[in-house]
JSON list of C-alpha atoms in Angstrom, two decimals:
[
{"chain": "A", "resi": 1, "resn": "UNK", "atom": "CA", "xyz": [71.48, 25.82, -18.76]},
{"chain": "A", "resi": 2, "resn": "UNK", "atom": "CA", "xyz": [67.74, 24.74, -18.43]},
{"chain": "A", "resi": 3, "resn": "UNK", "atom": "CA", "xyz": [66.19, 23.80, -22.06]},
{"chain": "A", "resi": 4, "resn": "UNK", "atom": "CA", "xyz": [62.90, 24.23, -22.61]},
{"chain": "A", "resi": 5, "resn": "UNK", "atom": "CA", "xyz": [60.92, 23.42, -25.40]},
{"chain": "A", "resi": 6, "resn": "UNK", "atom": "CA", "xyz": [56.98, 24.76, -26.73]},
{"chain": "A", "resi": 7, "resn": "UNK", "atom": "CA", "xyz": [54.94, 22.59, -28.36]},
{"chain": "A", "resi": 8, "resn": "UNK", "atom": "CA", "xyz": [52.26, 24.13, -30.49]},
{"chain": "A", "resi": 9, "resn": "UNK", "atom": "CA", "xyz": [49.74, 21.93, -31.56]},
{"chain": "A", "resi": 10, "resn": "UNK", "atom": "CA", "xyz": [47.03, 24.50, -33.20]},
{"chain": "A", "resi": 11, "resn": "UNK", "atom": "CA", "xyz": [47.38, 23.63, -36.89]},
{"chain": "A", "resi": 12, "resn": "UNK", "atom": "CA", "xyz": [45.91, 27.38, -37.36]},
{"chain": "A", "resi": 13, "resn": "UNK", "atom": "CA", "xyz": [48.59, 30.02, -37.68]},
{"chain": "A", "resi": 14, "resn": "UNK", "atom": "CA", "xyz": [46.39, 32.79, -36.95]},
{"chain": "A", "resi": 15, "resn": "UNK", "atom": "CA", "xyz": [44.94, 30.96, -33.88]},
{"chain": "A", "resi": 16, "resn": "UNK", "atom": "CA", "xyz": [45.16, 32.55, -30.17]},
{"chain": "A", "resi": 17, "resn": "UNK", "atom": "CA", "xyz": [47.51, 29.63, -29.49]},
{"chain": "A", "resi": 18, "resn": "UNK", "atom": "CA", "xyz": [50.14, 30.99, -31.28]},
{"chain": "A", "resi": 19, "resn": "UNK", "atom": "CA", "xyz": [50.01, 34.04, -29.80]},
{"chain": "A", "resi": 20, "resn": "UNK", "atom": "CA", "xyz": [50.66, 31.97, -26.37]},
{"chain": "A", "resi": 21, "resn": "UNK", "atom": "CA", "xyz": [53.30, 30.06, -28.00]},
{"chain": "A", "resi": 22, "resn": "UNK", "atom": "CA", "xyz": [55.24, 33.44, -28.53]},
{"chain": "A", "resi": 23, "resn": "UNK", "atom": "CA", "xyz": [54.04, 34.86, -25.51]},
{"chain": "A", "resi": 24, "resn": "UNK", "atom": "CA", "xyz": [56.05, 32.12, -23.40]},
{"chain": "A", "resi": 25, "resn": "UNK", "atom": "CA", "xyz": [58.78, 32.32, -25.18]},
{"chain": "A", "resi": 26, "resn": "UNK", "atom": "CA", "xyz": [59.33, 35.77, -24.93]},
{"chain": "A", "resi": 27, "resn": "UNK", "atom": "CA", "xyz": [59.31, 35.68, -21.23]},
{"chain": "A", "resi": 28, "resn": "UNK", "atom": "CA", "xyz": [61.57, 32.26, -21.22]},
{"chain": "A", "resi": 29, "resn": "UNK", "atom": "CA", "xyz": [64.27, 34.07, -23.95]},
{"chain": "A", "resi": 30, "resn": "UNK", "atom": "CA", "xyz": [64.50, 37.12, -21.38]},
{"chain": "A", "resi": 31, "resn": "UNK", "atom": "CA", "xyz": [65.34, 35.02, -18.21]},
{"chain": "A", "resi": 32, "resn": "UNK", "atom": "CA", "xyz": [67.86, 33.14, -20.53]},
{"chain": "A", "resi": 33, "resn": "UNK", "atom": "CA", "xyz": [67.25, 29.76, -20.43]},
{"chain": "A", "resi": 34, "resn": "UNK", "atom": "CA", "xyz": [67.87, 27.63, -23.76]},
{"chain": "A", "resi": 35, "resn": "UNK", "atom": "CA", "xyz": [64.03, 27.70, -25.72]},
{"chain": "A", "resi": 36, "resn": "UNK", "atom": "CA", "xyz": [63.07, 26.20, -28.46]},
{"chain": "A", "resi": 37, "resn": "UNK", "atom": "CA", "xyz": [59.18, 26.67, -29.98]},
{"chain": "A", "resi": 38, "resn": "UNK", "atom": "CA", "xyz": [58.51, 24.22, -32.50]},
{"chain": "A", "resi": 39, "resn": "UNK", "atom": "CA", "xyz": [54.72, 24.87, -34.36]},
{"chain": "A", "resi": 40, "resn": "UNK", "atom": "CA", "xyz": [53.45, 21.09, -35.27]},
{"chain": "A", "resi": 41, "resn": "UNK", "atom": "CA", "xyz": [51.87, 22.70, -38.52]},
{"chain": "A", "resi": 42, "resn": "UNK", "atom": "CA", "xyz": [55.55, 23.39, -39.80]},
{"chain": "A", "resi": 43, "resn": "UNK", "atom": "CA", "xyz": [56.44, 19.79, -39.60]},
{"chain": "A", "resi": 44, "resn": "UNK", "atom": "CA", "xyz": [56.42, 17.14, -42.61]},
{"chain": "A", "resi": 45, "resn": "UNK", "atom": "CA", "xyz": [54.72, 13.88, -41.00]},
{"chain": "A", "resi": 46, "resn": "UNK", "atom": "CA", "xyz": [52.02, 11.36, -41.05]},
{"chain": "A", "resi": 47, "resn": "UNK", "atom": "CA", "xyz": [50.11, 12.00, -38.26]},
{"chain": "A", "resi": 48, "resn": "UNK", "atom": "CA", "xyz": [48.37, 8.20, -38.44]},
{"chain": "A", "resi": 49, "resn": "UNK", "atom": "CA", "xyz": [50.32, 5.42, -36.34]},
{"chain": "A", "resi": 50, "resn": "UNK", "atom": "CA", "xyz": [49.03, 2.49, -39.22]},
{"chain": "A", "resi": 51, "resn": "UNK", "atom": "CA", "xyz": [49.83, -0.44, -37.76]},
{"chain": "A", "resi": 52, "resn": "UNK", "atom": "CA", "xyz": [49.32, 0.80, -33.72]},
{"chain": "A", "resi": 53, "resn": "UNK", "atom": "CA", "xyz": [51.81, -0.74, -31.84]},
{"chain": "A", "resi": 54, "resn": "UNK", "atom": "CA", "xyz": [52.02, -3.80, -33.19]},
{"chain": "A", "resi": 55, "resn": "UNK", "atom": "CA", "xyz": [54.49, -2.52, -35.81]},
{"chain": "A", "resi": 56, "resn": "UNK", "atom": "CA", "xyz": [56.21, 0.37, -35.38]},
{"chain": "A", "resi": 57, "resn": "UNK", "atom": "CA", "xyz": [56.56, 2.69, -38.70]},
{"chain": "A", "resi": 58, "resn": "UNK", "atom": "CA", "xyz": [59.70, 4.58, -39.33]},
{"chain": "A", "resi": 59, "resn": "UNK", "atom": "CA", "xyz": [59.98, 8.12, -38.27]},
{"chain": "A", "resi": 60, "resn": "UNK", "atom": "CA", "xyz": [60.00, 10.99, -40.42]},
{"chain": "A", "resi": 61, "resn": "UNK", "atom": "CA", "xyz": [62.98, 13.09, -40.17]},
{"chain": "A", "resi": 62, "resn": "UNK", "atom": "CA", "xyz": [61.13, 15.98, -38.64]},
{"chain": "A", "resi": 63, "resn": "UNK", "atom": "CA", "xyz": [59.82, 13.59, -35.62]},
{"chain": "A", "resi": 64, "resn": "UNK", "atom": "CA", "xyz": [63.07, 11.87, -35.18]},
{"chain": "A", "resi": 65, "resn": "UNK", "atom": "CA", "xyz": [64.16, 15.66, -34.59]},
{"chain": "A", "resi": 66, "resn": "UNK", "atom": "CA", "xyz": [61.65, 15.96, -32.29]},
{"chain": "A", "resi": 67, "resn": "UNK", "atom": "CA", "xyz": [62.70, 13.00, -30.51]},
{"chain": "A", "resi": 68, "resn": "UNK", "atom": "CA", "xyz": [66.02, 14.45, -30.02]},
{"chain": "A", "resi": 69, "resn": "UNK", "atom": "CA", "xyz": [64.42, 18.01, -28.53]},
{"chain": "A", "resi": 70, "resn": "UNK", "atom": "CA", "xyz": [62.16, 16.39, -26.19]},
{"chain": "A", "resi": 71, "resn": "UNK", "atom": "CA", "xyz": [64.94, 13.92, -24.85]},
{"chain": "A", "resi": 72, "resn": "UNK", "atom": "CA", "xyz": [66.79, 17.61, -24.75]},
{"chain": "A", "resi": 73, "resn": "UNK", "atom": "CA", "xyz": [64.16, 19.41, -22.90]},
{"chain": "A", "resi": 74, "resn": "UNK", "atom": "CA", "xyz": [64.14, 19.91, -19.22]},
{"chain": "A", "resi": 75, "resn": "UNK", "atom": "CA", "xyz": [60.57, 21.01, -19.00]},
{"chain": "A", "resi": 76, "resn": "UNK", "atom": "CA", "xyz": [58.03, 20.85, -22.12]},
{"chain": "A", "resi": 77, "resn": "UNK", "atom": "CA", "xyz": [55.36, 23.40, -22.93]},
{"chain": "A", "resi": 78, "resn": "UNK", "atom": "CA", "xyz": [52.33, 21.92, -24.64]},
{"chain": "A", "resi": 79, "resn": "UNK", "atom": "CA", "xyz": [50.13, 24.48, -26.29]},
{"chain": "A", "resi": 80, "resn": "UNK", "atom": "CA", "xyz": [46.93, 23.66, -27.90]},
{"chain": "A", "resi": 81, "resn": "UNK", "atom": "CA", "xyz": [42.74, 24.54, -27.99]},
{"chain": "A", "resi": 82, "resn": "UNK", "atom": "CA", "xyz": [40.30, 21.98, -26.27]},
{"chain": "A", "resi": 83, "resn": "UNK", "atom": "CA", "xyz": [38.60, 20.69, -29.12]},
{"chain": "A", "resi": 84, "resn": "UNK", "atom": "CA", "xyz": [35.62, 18.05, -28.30]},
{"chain": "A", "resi": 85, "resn": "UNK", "atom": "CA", "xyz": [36.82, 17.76, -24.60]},
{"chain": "A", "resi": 86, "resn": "UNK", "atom": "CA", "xyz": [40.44, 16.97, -26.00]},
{"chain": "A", "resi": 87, "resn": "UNK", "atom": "CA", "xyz": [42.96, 17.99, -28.08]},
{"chain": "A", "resi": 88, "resn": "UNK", "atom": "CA", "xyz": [43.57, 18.39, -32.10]},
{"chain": "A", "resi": 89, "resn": "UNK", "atom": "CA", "xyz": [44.02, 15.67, -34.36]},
{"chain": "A", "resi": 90, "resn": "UNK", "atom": "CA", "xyz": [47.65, 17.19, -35.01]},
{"chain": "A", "resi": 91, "resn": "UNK", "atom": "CA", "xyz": [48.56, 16.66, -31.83]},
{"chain": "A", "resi": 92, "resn": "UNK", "atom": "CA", "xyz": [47.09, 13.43, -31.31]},
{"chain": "A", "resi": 93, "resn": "UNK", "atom": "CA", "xyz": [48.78, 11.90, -33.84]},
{"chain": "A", "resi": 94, "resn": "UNK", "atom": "CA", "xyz": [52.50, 13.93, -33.38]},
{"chain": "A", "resi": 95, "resn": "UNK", "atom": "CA", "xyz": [51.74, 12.02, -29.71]},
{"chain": "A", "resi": 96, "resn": "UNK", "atom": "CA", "xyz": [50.90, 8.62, -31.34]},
{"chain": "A", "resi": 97, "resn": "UNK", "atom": "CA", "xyz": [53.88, 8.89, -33.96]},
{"chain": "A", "resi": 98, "resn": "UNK", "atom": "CA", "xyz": [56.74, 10.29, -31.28]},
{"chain": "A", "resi": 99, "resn": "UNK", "atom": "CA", "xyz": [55.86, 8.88, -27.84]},
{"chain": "A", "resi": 100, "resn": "UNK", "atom": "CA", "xyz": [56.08, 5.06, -29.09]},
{"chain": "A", "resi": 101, "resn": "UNK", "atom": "CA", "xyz": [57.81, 2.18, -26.85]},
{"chain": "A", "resi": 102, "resn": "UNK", "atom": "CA", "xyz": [61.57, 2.60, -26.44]},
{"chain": "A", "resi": 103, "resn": "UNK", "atom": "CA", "xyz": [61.41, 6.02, -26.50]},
{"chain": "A", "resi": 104, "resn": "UNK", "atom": "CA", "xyz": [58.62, 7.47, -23.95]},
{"chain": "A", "resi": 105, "resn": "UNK", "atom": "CA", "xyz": [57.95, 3.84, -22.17]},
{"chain": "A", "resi": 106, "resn": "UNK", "atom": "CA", "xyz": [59.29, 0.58, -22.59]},
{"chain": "A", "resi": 107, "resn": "UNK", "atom": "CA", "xyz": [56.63, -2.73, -21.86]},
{"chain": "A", "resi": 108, "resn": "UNK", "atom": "CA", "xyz": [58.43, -5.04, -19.34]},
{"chain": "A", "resi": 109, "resn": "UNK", "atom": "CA", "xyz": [58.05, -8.45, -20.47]},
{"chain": "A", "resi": 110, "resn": "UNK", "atom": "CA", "xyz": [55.03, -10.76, -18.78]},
{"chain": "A", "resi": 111, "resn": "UNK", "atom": "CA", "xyz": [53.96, -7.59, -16.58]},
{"chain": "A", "resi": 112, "resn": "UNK", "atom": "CA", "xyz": [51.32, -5.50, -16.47]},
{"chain": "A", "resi": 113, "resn": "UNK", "atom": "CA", "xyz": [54.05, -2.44, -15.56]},
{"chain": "A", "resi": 114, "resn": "UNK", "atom": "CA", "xyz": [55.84, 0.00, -17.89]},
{"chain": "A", "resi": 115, "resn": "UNK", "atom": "CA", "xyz": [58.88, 1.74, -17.37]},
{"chain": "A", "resi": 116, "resn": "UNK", "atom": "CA", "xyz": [58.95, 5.54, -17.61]},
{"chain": "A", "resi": 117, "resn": "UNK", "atom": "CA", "xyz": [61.42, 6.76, -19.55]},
{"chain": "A", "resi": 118, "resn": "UNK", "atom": "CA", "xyz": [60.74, 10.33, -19.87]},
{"chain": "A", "resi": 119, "resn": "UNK", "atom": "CA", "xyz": [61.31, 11.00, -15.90]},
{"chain": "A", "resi": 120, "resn": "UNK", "atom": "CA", "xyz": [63.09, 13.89, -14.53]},
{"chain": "A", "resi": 121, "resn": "UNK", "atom": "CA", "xyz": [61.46, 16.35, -17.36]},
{"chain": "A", "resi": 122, "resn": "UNK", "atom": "CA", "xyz": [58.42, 18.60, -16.10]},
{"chain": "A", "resi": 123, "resn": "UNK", "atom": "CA", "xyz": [55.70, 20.24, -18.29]},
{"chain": "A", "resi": 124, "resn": "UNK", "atom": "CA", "xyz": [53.40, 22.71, -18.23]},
{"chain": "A", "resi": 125, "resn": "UNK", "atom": "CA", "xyz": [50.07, 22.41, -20.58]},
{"chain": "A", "resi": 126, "resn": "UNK", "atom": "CA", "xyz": [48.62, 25.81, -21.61]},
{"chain": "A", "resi": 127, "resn": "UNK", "atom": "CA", "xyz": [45.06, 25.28, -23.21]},
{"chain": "A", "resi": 128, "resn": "UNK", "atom": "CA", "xyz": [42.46, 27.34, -24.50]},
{"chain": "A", "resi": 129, "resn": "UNK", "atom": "CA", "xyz": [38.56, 26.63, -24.57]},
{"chain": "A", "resi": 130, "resn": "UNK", "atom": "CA", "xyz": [35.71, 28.27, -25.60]},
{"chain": "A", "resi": 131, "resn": "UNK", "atom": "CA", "xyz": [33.68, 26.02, -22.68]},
{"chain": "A", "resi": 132, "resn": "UNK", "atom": "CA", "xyz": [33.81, 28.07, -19.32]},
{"chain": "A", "resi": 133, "resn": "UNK", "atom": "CA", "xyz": [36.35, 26.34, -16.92]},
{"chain": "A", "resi": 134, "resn": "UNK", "atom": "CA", "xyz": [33.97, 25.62, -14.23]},
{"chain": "A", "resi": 135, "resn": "UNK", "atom": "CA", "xyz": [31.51, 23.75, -16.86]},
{"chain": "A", "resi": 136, "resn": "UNK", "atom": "CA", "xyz": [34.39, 21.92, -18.38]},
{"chain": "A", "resi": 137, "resn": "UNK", "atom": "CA", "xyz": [35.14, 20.43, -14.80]},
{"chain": "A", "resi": 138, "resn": "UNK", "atom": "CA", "xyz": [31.82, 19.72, -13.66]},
{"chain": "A", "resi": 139, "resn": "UNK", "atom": "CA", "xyz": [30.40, 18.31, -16.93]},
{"chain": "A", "resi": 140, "resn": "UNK", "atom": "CA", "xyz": [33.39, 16.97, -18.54]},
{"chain": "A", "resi": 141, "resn": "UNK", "atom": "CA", "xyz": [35.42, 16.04, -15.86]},
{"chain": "A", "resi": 142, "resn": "UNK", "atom": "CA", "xyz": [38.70, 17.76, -17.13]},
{"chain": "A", "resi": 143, "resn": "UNK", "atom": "CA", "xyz": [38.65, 14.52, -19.72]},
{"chain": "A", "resi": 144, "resn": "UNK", "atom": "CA", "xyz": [40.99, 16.74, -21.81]},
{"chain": "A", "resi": 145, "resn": "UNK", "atom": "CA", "xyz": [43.31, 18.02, -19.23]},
{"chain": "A", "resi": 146, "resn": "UNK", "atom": "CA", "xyz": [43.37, 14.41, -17.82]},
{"chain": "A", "resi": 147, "resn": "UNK", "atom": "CA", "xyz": [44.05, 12.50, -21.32]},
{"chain": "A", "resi": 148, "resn": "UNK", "atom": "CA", "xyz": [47.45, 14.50, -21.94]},
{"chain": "A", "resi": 149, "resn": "UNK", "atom": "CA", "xyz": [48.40, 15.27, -18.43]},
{"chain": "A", "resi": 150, "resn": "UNK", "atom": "CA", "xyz": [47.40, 11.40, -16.97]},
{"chain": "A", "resi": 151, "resn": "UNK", "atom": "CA", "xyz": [47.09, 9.09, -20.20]},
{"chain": "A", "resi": 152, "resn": "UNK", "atom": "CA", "xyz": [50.69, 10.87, -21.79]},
{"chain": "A", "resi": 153, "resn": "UNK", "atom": "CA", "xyz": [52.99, 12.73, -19.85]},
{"chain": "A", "resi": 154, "resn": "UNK", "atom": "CA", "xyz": [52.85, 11.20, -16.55]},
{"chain": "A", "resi": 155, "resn": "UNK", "atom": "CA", "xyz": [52.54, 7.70, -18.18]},
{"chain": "A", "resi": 156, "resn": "UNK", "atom": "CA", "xyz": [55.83, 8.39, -19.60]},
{"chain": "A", "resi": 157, "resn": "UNK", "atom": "CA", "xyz": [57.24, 10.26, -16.02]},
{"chain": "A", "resi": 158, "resn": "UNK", "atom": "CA", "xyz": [56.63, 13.59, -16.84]},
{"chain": "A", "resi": 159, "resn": "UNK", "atom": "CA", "xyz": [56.38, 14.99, -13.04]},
{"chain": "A", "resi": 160, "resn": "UNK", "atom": "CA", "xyz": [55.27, 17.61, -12.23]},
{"chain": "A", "resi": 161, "resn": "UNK", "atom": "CA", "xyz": [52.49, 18.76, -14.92]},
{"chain": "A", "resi": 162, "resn": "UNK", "atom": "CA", "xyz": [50.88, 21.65, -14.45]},
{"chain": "A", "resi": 163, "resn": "UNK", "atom": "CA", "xyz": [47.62, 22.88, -16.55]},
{"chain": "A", "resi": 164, "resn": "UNK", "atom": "CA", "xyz": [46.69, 26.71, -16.94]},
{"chain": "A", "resi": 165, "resn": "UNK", "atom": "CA", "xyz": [43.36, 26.71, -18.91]},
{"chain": "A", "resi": 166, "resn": "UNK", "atom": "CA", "xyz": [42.25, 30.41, -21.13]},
{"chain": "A", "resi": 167, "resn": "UNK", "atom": "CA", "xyz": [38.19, 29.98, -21.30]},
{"chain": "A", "resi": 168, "resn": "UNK", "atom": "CA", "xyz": [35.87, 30.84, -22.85]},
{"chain": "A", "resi": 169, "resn": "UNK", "atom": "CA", "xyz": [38.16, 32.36, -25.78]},
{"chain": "A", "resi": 170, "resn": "UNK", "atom": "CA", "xyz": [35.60, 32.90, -28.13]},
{"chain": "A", "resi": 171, "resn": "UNK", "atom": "CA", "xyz": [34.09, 35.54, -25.59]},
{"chain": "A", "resi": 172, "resn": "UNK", "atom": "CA", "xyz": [36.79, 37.20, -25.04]},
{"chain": "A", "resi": 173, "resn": "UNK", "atom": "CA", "xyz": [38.06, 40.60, -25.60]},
{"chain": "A", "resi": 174, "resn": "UNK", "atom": "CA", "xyz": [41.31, 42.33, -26.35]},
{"chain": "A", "resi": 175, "resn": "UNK", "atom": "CA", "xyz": [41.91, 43.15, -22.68]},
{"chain": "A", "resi": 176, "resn": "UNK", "atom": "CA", "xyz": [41.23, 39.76, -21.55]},
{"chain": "A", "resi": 177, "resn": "UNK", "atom": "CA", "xyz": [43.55, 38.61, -23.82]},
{"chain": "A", "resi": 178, "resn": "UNK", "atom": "CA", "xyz": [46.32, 40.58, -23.27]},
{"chain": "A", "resi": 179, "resn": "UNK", "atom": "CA", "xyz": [45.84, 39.78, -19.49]},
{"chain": "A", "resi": 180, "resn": "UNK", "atom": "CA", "xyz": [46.13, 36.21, -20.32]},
{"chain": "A", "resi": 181, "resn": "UNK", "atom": "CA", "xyz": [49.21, 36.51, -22.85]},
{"chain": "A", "resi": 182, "resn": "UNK", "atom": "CA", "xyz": [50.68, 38.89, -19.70]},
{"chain": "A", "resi": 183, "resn": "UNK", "atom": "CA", "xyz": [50.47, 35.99, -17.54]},
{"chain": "A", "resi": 184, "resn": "UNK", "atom": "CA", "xyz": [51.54, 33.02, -19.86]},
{"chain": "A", "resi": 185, "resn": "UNK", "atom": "CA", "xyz": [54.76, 35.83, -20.45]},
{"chain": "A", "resi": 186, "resn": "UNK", "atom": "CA", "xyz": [55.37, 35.63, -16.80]},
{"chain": "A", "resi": 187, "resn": "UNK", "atom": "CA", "xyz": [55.04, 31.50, -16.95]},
{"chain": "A", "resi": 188, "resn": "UNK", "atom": "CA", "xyz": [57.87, 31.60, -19.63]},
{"chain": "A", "resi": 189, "resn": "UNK", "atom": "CA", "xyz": [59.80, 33.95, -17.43]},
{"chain": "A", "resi": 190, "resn": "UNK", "atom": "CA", "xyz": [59.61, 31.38, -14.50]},
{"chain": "A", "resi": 191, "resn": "UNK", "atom": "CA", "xyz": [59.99, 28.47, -16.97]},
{"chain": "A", "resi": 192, "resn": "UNK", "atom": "CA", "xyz": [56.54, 27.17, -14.85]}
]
């Protein structure tokens, strides 16, 4: 049975984000695949990485669980707003605290190459923006999109990623938004 597993990085549980979050997994629950949404508000961590890399801290029990669901997961989910051409602080540092070397990549030794060790899991990035698409690509240059899709998932072998962007949010009415929660239904459905 495929697994799946949402990712929820709005730290806001009113937020549009969760909405999505439920949204997918109500269309992912009714084709029957194994899904699991985990909200990154719920969880007890330090989102700081102290030392960087250069000494590893100990995981909290709620990351080393998430370890376990992403090493789980056929395809991941990530769900989160654009905030200053990026993502939140939340999930920055869940990403700096549970993607660390051994798990996500490993260095090889007097190279300048990595091995992946995330490969054979796909993902799907669901992100919401109050800056219209078309400005975000033309001014921005996706930065965002390319920082988790590029700099984090494929760097660790998550193939394929795909990105479906809701803008502008803050603009947006209740039809708009049902369209939108409609579609991301149908994603979760698909498991896409």
């Amino acid at each position: 049975m495929k697994k799946v597993l949402i990712i929820n990085g709005h730290p806001d549980k009113e937020s549009f984000c969760f909405a999505i979050a439920e949204s997918y997994k109500k269309g992912a629950d009714s084709s029957g695949v194994d899904c699991k949404l985990v909200h990154l508000i719920d969880l007890d961590f330090n989102p700081i990485l102290t030392f960087g890399y250069r000494i590893i801290s100990g995981l909290e029990p709620d990351l080393v669980k998430m370890q376990q669901e992403i090493l789980a997961a056929d395809h991941l989910v990530l769900i989160y707003p654009n905030w200053w051409s990026t993502f939140p602080a939340l999930l920055k540092g869940f990403i700096d605290r549970v993607f660390v070397p051994d798990f996500a990549f490993k260095y090889r030794e007097n190279s300048p190459f990595w091995d992946k060790l995330l490969v054979g899991k796909t993902a799907r990035m669901i992100v919401t923006m109050d800056t219209p698409n078309w400005y975000y690509f033309l001014m921005n240059i996706n930065a965002g999109h390319n920082a988790m899709r590029i700099g984090v998932l494929e760097f660790c072998g998550i193939k394929p990623v795909k990105i479906t962007s809701f803008a502008p949010v803050k603009s947006s009415d209740e039809v708009k938004r049902k369209k939108w929660l409609a579609e991301v239904e149908k994603l979760g459905k698909e498991q896409k």
